[in-house]
Short mmCIF file of C-alpha atoms in Angstrom, two decimals:
data_model
loop_
_atom_site.label_atom_id
_atom_site.label_comp_id
_atom_site.label_asym_id
_atom_site.label_seq_id
_atom_site.Cartn_x
_atom_site.Cartn_y
_atom_site.Cartn_z
CA MET Q 30 13.66 20.12 -24.63
CA ILE Q 31 13.74 19.19 -20.81
CA PRO Q 32 10.17 19.52 -19.27
CA ALA Q 33 9.88 22.43 -16.68
CA VAL Q 34 8.09 19.81 -14.20
CA GLN Q 35 8.71 16.20 -14.47
CA ALA Q 36 7.70 13.05 -12.58
CA THR Q 37 10.44 10.41 -13.25
CA VAL Q 38 9.03 6.79 -12.60
CA ASP Q 39 11.84 4.02 -11.81
CA HIS Q 40 10.79 0.92 -13.44
CA HIS Q 41 13.68 -0.85 -11.43
CA ALA Q 42 11.85 -0.03 -8.25
CA ILE Q 43 8.39 -1.04 -9.61
CA ALA Q 44 9.92 -4.56 -10.50
CA HIS Q 45 11.60 -4.84 -7.12
CA ASN Q 46 8.28 -3.97 -5.35
CA VAL Q 47 6.28 -6.46 -7.30
CA ARG Q 48 8.63 -9.26 -6.79
CA LEU Q 49 8.49 -8.44 -3.05
CA LEU Q 50 4.64 -8.51 -3.02
CA ALA Q 51 4.72 -11.78 -5.06
CA GLN Q 52 7.01 -13.38 -2.59
CA ALA Q 53 4.82 -12.23 0.27
CA SER Q 54 1.70 -13.26 -1.37
CA ALA Q 55 2.90 -16.83 -2.47
CA PRO Q 56 1.45 -19.30 -3.23
CA ALA Q 57 -1.34 -16.79 -3.99
CA GLN Q 58 -1.09 -14.84 -7.25
CA VAL Q 59 -0.73 -11.13 -7.47
CA ILE Q 60 -3.30 -8.79 -9.10
CA ALA Q 61 -1.45 -5.60 -9.37
CA VAL Q 62 -3.76 -2.67 -9.12
CA LEU Q 63 -3.15 0.11 -11.72
CA LYS Q 64 -6.20 2.28 -11.17
CA ALA Q 65 -5.98 6.16 -11.47
CA ASN Q 66 -3.23 5.80 -14.13
CA ALA Q 67 -1.29 3.51 -12.03
CA TYR Q 68 -1.62 5.82 -9.10
CA GLY Q 69 -0.18 8.60 -11.23
CA HIS Q 70 2.78 6.61 -12.62
CA GLY Q 71 1.64 5.72 -16.08
CA ALA Q 72 -0.68 2.68 -16.54
CA VAL Q 73 0.53 1.07 -19.60
CA PRO Q 74 4.16 1.12 -19.02
CA VAL Q 75 3.75 0.21 -15.48
CA ALA Q 76 1.53 -2.69 -16.47
CA ARG Q 77 4.27 -3.97 -18.68
CA THR Q 78 6.84 -3.77 -15.84
CA ALA Q 79 4.39 -5.35 -13.21
CA LEU Q 80 3.56 -8.22 -15.57
CA ALA Q 81 7.13 -9.00 -16.17
CA ALA Q 82 8.05 -8.88 -12.62
CA GLY Q 83 5.46 -11.55 -11.67
CA ALA Q 84 1.98 -10.10 -11.52
CA ALA Q 85 -0.54 -12.50 -12.80
CA GLN Q 86 -3.31 -10.09 -13.56
CA ILE Q 87 -4.10 -6.26 -13.58
CA GLY Q 88 -6.81 -4.50 -11.61
CA VAL Q 89 -8.42 -1.19 -12.28
CA ALA Q 90 -11.42 0.43 -11.04
CA THR Q 91 -13.09 1.60 -14.26
CA LEU Q 92 -13.76 0.20 -17.72
CA ALA Q 93 -12.14 3.45 -19.30
CA GLU Q 94 -8.94 2.45 -17.58
CA ALA Q 95 -9.23 -1.12 -18.73
CA PHE Q 96 -9.90 -0.09 -22.44
CA GLU Q 97 -6.67 2.18 -22.14
CA LEU Q 98 -4.49 -0.98 -21.06
CA ARG Q 99 -5.98 -2.96 -23.96
CA GLN Q 100 -5.41 -0.27 -26.55
CA GLY Q 101 -1.88 0.04 -25.07
CA GLY Q 102 -1.22 -3.65 -26.04
CA ILE Q 103 -1.81 -5.25 -22.69
CA GLU Q 104 -3.05 -8.60 -23.34
CA ALA Q 105 -2.86 -10.10 -19.67
CA PRO Q 106 -6.27 -10.59 -17.68
CA ILE Q 107 -7.56 -7.24 -16.48
CA ILE Q 108 -10.46 -7.15 -14.05
CA ALA Q 109 -12.55 -3.65 -13.73
CA TRP Q 110 -14.97 -3.37 -10.79
CA LEU Q 111 -16.46 0.17 -10.50
CA HIS Q 112 -19.42 0.91 -12.82
CA ALA Q 113 -21.62 3.86 -13.01
CA PHE Q 114 -23.71 3.67 -16.18
CA ASP Q 115 -27.16 4.75 -17.28
CA PRO Q 116 -29.19 1.47 -17.47
CA ASP Q 117 -29.79 2.21 -21.13
CA GLU Q 118 -26.20 2.32 -22.08
CA ALA Q 119 -24.90 -0.36 -19.65
CA VAL Q 120 -25.44 -3.20 -21.97
CA ALA Q 121 -23.59 -1.72 -24.88
CA VAL Q 122 -20.52 -0.61 -22.58
CA PHE Q 123 -20.33 -4.14 -20.97
CA ALA Q 124 -20.46 -5.74 -24.62
CA GLU Q 125 -17.49 -3.66 -25.56
CA ALA Q 126 -15.72 -4.92 -22.31
CA ILE Q 127 -16.62 -8.42 -22.98
CA ALA Q 128 -15.27 -8.28 -26.67
CA SER Q 129 -12.00 -6.90 -25.28
CA GLY Q 130 -11.73 -9.77 -22.91
CA ILE Q 131 -11.94 -7.66 -19.62
CA GLU Q 132 -13.31 -9.55 -16.45
CA LEU Q 133 -16.23 -7.62 -15.05
CA GLY Q 134 -16.56 -7.01 -11.26
CA VAL Q 135 -20.26 -7.00 -10.38
CA SER Q 136 -21.71 -5.40 -7.25
CA THR Q 137 -25.48 -5.06 -8.14
CA SER Q 138 -28.31 -7.18 -9.52
CA SER Q 139 -28.85 -4.53 -12.40
CA GLN Q 140 -25.17 -5.05 -13.32
CA VAL Q 141 -25.61 -8.88 -13.42
CA ARG Q 142 -28.80 -8.56 -15.64
CA ALA Q 143 -26.84 -5.95 -17.98
CA VAL Q 144 -23.68 -8.18 -18.25
CA ALA Q 145 -25.84 -11.32 -18.99
CA GLU Q 146 -27.82 -9.47 -21.75
CA ALA Q 147 -24.72 -8.02 -23.23
CA ALA Q 148 -22.90 -11.59 -23.28
CA LEU Q 149 -26.10 -13.11 -24.93
CA ARG Q 150 -26.38 -10.29 -27.56
CA ALA Q 151 -22.67 -10.53 -28.39
CA ASP Q 152 -22.94 -14.40 -28.19
CA GLN Q 153 -19.72 -14.28 -26.14
CA LEU Q 154 -19.12 -15.56 -22.69
CA ALA Q 155 -18.61 -12.84 -19.92
CA VAL Q 156 -16.07 -13.44 -17.18
CA VAL Q 157 -17.17 -11.97 -14.04
CA ALA Q 158 -16.10 -11.54 -10.45
CA VAL Q 159 -18.64 -10.96 -7.68
CA LYS Q 160 -17.84 -8.17 -5.38
CA VAL Q 161 -19.38 -8.84 -1.76
CA ASP Q 162 -19.49 -6.26 0.85
CA THR Q 163 -17.96 -7.87 4.09
CA GLY Q 164 -17.92 -4.84 6.28
CA LEU Q 165 -16.58 -1.83 4.47
CA ASN Q 166 -20.18 -0.82 3.74
CA ARG Q 167 -19.25 0.63 0.45
CA GLY Q 168 -19.46 -1.32 -2.84
CA GLY Q 169 -20.50 -4.88 -3.31
CA PHE Q 170 -23.53 -7.08 -2.74
CA ALA Q 171 -24.78 -6.77 0.94
CA ARG Q 172 -25.01 -9.88 2.94
CA GLY Q 173 -28.78 -10.06 2.52
CA GLU Q 174 -28.30 -10.09 -1.12
CA TRP Q 175 -25.78 -12.92 -1.47
CA ARG Q 176 -28.21 -15.81 -1.83
CA LYS Q 177 -30.07 -14.19 -4.60
CA ALA Q 178 -27.15 -12.80 -6.39
CA PHE Q 179 -25.33 -16.24 -6.52
CA ALA Q 180 -28.55 -17.86 -7.59
CA ASP Q 181 -29.00 -15.23 -10.41
CA LEU Q 182 -25.38 -15.68 -11.57
CA ALA Q 183 -25.79 -19.49 -11.42
CA ASN Q 184 -28.75 -19.19 -13.82
CA ALA Q 185 -26.74 -16.89 -16.11
CA GLU Q 186 -23.88 -19.30 -16.22
CA ALA Q 187 -26.17 -22.24 -16.92
CA ALA Q 188 -27.61 -20.12 -19.84
CA GLY Q 189 -24.14 -19.77 -21.23
CA ALA Q 190 -23.99 -15.99 -20.59
CA VAL Q 191 -21.36 -15.72 -17.91
CA GLN Q 192 -18.57 -17.55 -16.34
CA VAL Q 193 -18.09 -16.63 -12.49
CA ARG Q 194 -14.44 -16.62 -12.25
CA GLY Q 195 -13.92 -14.90 -8.92
CA VAL Q 196 -15.35 -13.59 -5.62
CA PHE Q 197 -13.77 -10.76 -3.87
CA SER Q 198 -14.10 -8.16 -1.19
CA HIS Q 199 -12.19 -5.04 0.26
CA LEU Q 200 -10.80 -4.45 3.69
CA ALA Q 201 -11.68 -1.49 5.97
CA ASN Q 202 -8.88 -1.68 8.31
CA ALA Q 203 -6.12 -3.46 6.92
CA ASP Q 204 -3.46 -0.77 7.86
CA ARG Q 205 -4.19 -1.71 11.48
CA PRO Q 206 -3.38 -5.44 10.98
CA GLU Q 207 -4.53 -6.61 14.63
CA TYR Q 208 -8.01 -4.72 14.37
CA ARG Q 209 -10.86 -7.23 14.80
CA THR Q 210 -12.74 -6.31 11.58
CA ASN Q 211 -10.00 -7.79 9.39
CA ALA Q 212 -10.45 -11.42 10.89
CA GLU Q 213 -14.32 -10.79 10.68
CA GLN Q 214 -14.28 -9.67 7.05
CA ALA Q 215 -12.21 -12.87 6.27
CA ARG Q 216 -14.76 -15.04 7.83
CA SER Q 217 -17.47 -13.25 5.94
CA LEU Q 218 -15.78 -13.75 2.45
CA ARG Q 219 -15.34 -17.37 3.25
CA GLU Q 220 -18.97 -17.53 4.09
CA ALA Q 221 -19.80 -15.64 0.84
CA VAL Q 222 -17.66 -18.26 -1.14
CA SER Q 223 -19.81 -20.94 0.64
CA PHE Q 224 -22.94 -19.34 -0.76
CA ALA Q 225 -21.35 -19.35 -4.20
CA ARG Q 226 -20.55 -22.95 -4.25
CA ALA Q 227 -23.88 -23.99 -2.67
CA ALA Q 228 -25.56 -22.07 -5.71
CA GLY Q 229 -23.56 -24.53 -7.94
CA LEU Q 230 -20.79 -21.83 -8.78
CA ALA Q 231 -16.88 -22.86 -8.80
CA PRO Q 232 -15.06 -19.56 -8.53
CA GLU Q 233 -11.15 -19.93 -9.36
CA LEU Q 234 -10.03 -16.89 -7.63
CA VAL Q 235 -10.95 -15.34 -4.13
CA HIS Q 236 -9.23 -12.18 -3.15
CA LEU Q 237 -9.28 -9.84 -0.19
CA ALA Q 238 -5.83 -8.87 0.82
CA ASN Q 239 -4.70 -5.19 -0.33
CA SER Q 240 -1.15 -3.94 0.21
CA PRO Q 241 -1.14 -3.62 4.00
CA ALA Q 242 -2.59 -7.05 4.26
CA VAL Q 243 -0.10 -8.52 1.96
CA LEU Q 244 2.87 -6.98 3.70
CA THR Q 245 1.84 -7.74 7.30
CA ARG Q 246 1.05 -11.34 6.13
CA PRO Q 247 -2.00 -12.27 8.25
CA LYS Q 248 -2.36 -15.86 6.65
CA ALA Q 249 -6.27 -15.63 7.10
CA LEU Q 250 -6.24 -12.61 4.74
CA VAL Q 251 -3.60 -13.31 2.23
CA ASN Q 252 -3.16 -16.84 1.04
CA GLU Q 253 -5.30 -19.31 3.20
CA LEU Q 254 -5.56 -21.78 0.50
CA PRO Q 255 -7.75 -23.12 -1.02
CA VAL Q 256 -10.07 -20.22 -0.21
CA PHE Q 257 -7.83 -17.09 -0.76
CA ASN Q 258 -5.58 -17.50 -3.70
CA ALA Q 259 -4.99 -14.12 -5.00
CA THR Q 260 -4.05 -10.63 -3.65
CA ARG Q 261 -4.70 -7.25 -4.76
CA PRO Q 262 -2.05 -4.82 -3.79
CA GLY Q 263 -2.08 -1.23 -5.01
CA VAL Q 264 -0.06 1.54 -3.38
CA ALA Q 265 2.92 -0.88 -2.38
CA VAL Q 266 3.48 -1.53 -6.20
CA TYR Q 267 4.72 2.11 -6.39
CA GLY Q 268 6.99 1.68 -3.37
CA LEU Q 269 4.76 3.71 -0.98
CA SER Q 270 4.29 2.24 2.43
CA PRO Q 271 0.60 1.45 3.20
CA ILE Q 272 1.17 1.83 6.88
CA MET Q 273 2.87 5.36 7.72
CA GLY Q 274 6.06 4.80 9.45
CA ARG Q 275 6.45 1.04 8.54
CA ASP Q 276 9.37 0.08 6.33
CA PHE Q 277 8.73 -3.09 4.34
CA GLY Q 278 11.70 -2.94 2.01
CA LEU Q 279 9.75 -1.22 -0.83
CA ILE Q 280 11.43 1.47 -3.14
CA PRO Q 281 9.34 4.49 -4.03
CA ALA Q 282 9.16 4.72 -7.88
CA MET Q 283 8.55 8.30 -8.33
CA THR Q 284 10.77 11.49 -8.16
CA LEU Q 285 9.26 14.77 -8.88
CA THR Q 286 11.39 17.58 -10.11
CA ALA Q 287 11.09 21.14 -11.54
CA ARG Q 288 13.64 23.41 -13.16
CA VAL Q 289 14.66 26.76 -11.52
CA GLY Q 290 12.86 29.44 -13.41
CA LEU Q 291 14.85 32.36 -11.96
CA THR Q 292 16.65 33.49 -8.97
CA LYS Q 293 15.87 36.89 -7.16
CA ARG Q 294 17.54 38.76 -4.52
CA ILE Q 295 15.30 40.43 -1.81
CA HIS Q 296 16.10 42.46 1.03
CA ALA Q 297 15.21 42.13 4.92
CA GLY Q 298 11.51 43.09 5.46
CA ASP Q 299 10.49 42.27 1.94
CA GLY Q 300 7.27 40.08 1.71
CA VAL Q 301 6.99 37.30 -0.57
CA SER Q 302 4.10 36.24 -3.04
CA TYR Q 303 0.28 36.89 -2.26
CA GLY Q 304 -0.54 38.06 1.14
CA HIS Q 305 3.16 38.35 2.00
CA ASP Q 306 2.70 35.47 4.31
CA PHE Q 307 6.56 35.19 4.34
CA VAL Q 308 8.70 38.15 5.24
CA ALA Q 309 12.37 38.03 4.86
CA ALA Q 310 14.18 38.29 8.21
CA SER Q 311 17.37 39.24 6.40
CA ASP Q 312 18.75 39.83 2.88
CA THR Q 313 18.41 36.54 0.95
CA THR Q 314 17.95 34.98 -2.52
CA LEU Q 315 14.70 33.16 -3.71
CA ALA Q 316 14.46 30.63 -6.46
CA LEU Q 317 11.18 30.30 -8.43
CA LEU Q 318 10.00 26.93 -9.36
CA PRO Q 319 7.22 26.47 -12.02
CA ILE Q 320 4.89 24.23 -10.21
CA GLY Q 321 1.79 24.96 -8.19
CA TYR Q 322 -1.56 23.72 -7.17
CA ALA Q 323 -2.71 23.37 -10.71
CA ASP Q 324 -0.01 20.66 -10.93
CA GLY Q 325 -0.78 18.94 -7.72
CA LEU Q 326 1.31 20.77 -5.33
CA GLN Q 327 -1.14 21.41 -2.54
CA ARG Q 328 -1.87 24.72 -1.18
CA ALA Q 329 -1.78 23.08 2.29
CA LEU Q 330 2.11 22.50 1.79
CA ALA Q 331 2.89 26.33 1.85
CA GLY Q 332 5.90 26.71 4.18
CA LYS Q 333 5.96 23.17 5.07
CA PHE Q 334 8.10 21.66 2.40
CA GLU Q 335 11.70 21.68 1.31
CA VAL Q 336 13.43 20.95 -2.09
CA SER Q 337 16.85 19.62 -2.90
CA ILE Q 338 19.12 21.51 -5.27
CA GLY Q 339 22.48 20.47 -5.91
CA GLY Q 340 22.36 18.12 -2.87
CA ARG Q 341 21.12 20.76 -0.35
CA ARG Q 342 17.79 21.40 0.95
CA TYR Q 343 15.92 24.67 0.78
CA PRO Q 344 12.47 25.60 2.40
CA GLY Q 345 9.58 26.54 0.32
CA VAL Q 346 8.27 30.03 1.37
CA GLY Q 347 5.22 31.98 0.70
CA ARG Q 348 2.04 30.68 -0.72
CA VAL Q 349 1.70 27.92 -3.18
CA CYS Q 350 0.37 29.71 -6.16
CA MET Q 351 -1.58 28.19 -9.18
CA ASP Q 352 1.49 27.37 -11.29
CA GLN Q 353 4.57 28.61 -9.18
CA VAL Q 354 6.24 28.34 -5.80
CA LEU Q 355 9.26 30.12 -4.27
CA VAL Q 356 12.19 28.61 -2.15
CA ASP Q 357 14.59 30.36 0.05
CA LEU Q 358 18.17 29.90 -0.87
CA GLY Q 359 19.45 31.77 2.03
CA PRO Q 360 22.07 34.77 2.41
CA GLY Q 361 25.20 34.90 0.78
CA GLU Q 362 26.07 33.96 -2.88
CA PRO Q 363 23.62 31.35 -4.08
CA LYS Q 364 25.07 28.51 -5.79
CA VAL Q 365 21.73 27.77 -7.57
CA ARG Q 366 21.25 29.15 -10.98
CA GLU Q 367 18.48 29.35 -13.48
CA GLY Q 368 17.86 25.94 -15.17
CA ASP Q 369 19.16 24.01 -12.45
CA THR Q 370 16.74 21.09 -11.21
CA ALA Q 371 15.15 21.06 -7.95
CA VAL Q 372 13.92 17.67 -6.53
CA LEU Q 373 10.62 18.02 -4.70
CA PHE Q 374 10.29 14.42 -3.57
CA GLY Q 375 11.69 11.04 -4.31
CA PRO Q 376 12.70 7.92 -2.66
CA GLY Q 377 14.72 9.75 -0.16
CA SER Q 378 17.92 7.90 -0.77
CA ASP Q 379 19.79 10.97 -1.75
CA GLY Q 380 18.54 13.24 1.21
CA GLU Q 381 15.57 14.51 -0.73
CA GLN Q 382 11.95 14.76 0.87
CA THR Q 383 9.70 11.80 0.26
CA ALA Q 384 5.99 11.52 -0.67
CA ASP Q 385 5.51 10.35 3.01
CA ASP Q 386 7.04 13.70 4.22
CA TRP Q 387 4.67 15.63 2.06
CA ALA Q 388 1.74 13.63 3.33
CA ARG Q 389 2.68 14.20 6.95
CA ALA Q 390 3.07 18.01 6.22
CA ALA Q 391 -0.31 18.28 4.36
CA GLY Q 392 -2.27 16.01 6.73
CA THR Q 393 -3.16 13.38 4.10
CA ILE Q 394 -1.71 9.98 2.90
CA ASN Q 395 1.10 9.23 0.50
CA TYR Q 396 -1.62 7.81 -1.97
CA GLU Q 397 -3.04 11.19 -2.59
CA ILE Q 398 0.62 12.88 -3.07
CA VAL Q 399 1.25 10.77 -6.14
CA THR Q 400 -2.22 10.45 -7.59
CA GLN Q 401 -2.97 14.16 -7.56
CA LEU Q 402 -0.04 15.17 -9.92
CA ARG Q 403 -1.57 16.55 -13.01
CA GLY Q 404 -1.47 19.65 -15.16
CA ARG Q 405 2.03 20.43 -16.59
CA VAL Q 406 3.68 17.46 -14.86
CA GLN Q 407 5.25 15.21 -17.64
CA LEU Q 408 5.91 11.52 -16.94
CA ARG Q 409 9.26 10.18 -17.63
CA HIS Q 410 10.05 6.46 -17.57
CA ILE Q 411 13.33 4.87 -16.70
CA HIS Q 412 14.41 1.36 -16.30
CA GLN Q 413 17.43 1.61 -14.06
CA ARG Q 414 17.76 3.68 -10.98
CA GLU Q 415 19.28 7.12 -11.48
CA PRO Q 416 20.85 8.99 -8.67
CA VAL Q 417 19.55 12.44 -8.10
CA ASP Q 418 22.71 13.87 -9.62
CA GLN Q 419 21.80 12.42 -12.97
CA LEU Q 420 18.23 14.17 -12.53
CA ARG Q 421 19.79 17.57 -12.46
CA HIS Q 422 19.91 19.15 -15.88
CA THR Q 423 22.10 22.17 -14.67
CA HIS Q 424 22.21 24.98 -16.93
CA HIS Q 425 25.71 26.28 -17.54
CA ALA Q 426 25.93 29.69 -19.10
#
């Protein structure tokens, strides 16, 4: 049975994007960020494609995400950096991560202590990367904590508990390539690496550059060897531009479709859906699509999006409901029938709207559009680009 709502992920596009990012990062290696279920695209299958296309390592936010990849058969290096545990359970959780060969990003002294204890208890070396705050003022060791943090890690390394493999940070303004804080954060990270080396540590990897930094290629942020020798792109892996309006040659990997549930003729003056926010100016036909805000179609998009059916675009009308929305097929005899497939967004190559179009209409960013899909949206993975025509499962009576 064909799902009523489906997000098709094109792995040809994923591979293209990773190769482009690898080329832009070279000679630095790529850590492909697959947090939030690979930005909604499916972590395990995307990991396989990203690694085959040239990514050296996978990055995720949480250990739950890292464990899912390991359980899915991903054996490549994985780093996870966002931890929020009760101190009483942290040692056990970190011990499981160490046993699974997951590199642990650490941001606090309590995390360093828990990781070291977990490693000693398990009699297994913990591989860690030190996250330092260079100006984002979010996660990571603050500048005033660097000296002590690296000294503590050096002691843990000498005790045979940890291996400090990396030092990394995150940019606040990479989507504004010329903004002064980018260079300031790069200088701060270089300084943090100097602190690490002064403490007797020898980190193998130093990474700062995210998708916009990689694609705008400021050398000081991407691959200033020997200091910065890895990059950490996220949204660009999925073909979405990290700078709205800039075309970097990426191919959007996701196409969101929904099957037409019914068509209905209405008359001039008829109101549509809750509140009758839309009133038909003339006789027209509506199509109902079984997707709503419970599936990630934002209420803020009501009356602001279009769908493509049979190669023609039709406007959404009325409110976005929990599990359905309506589109206006216009006057005359409609060519759309029950069971036809509507393309809500895709790469745009067949005239359909894109995630960027939705982001502009909703006043948000393309990251949110793809990561918010949920509920009854089923993922489908393909490994060769399929035209929208092949995504249409037209019902013929």
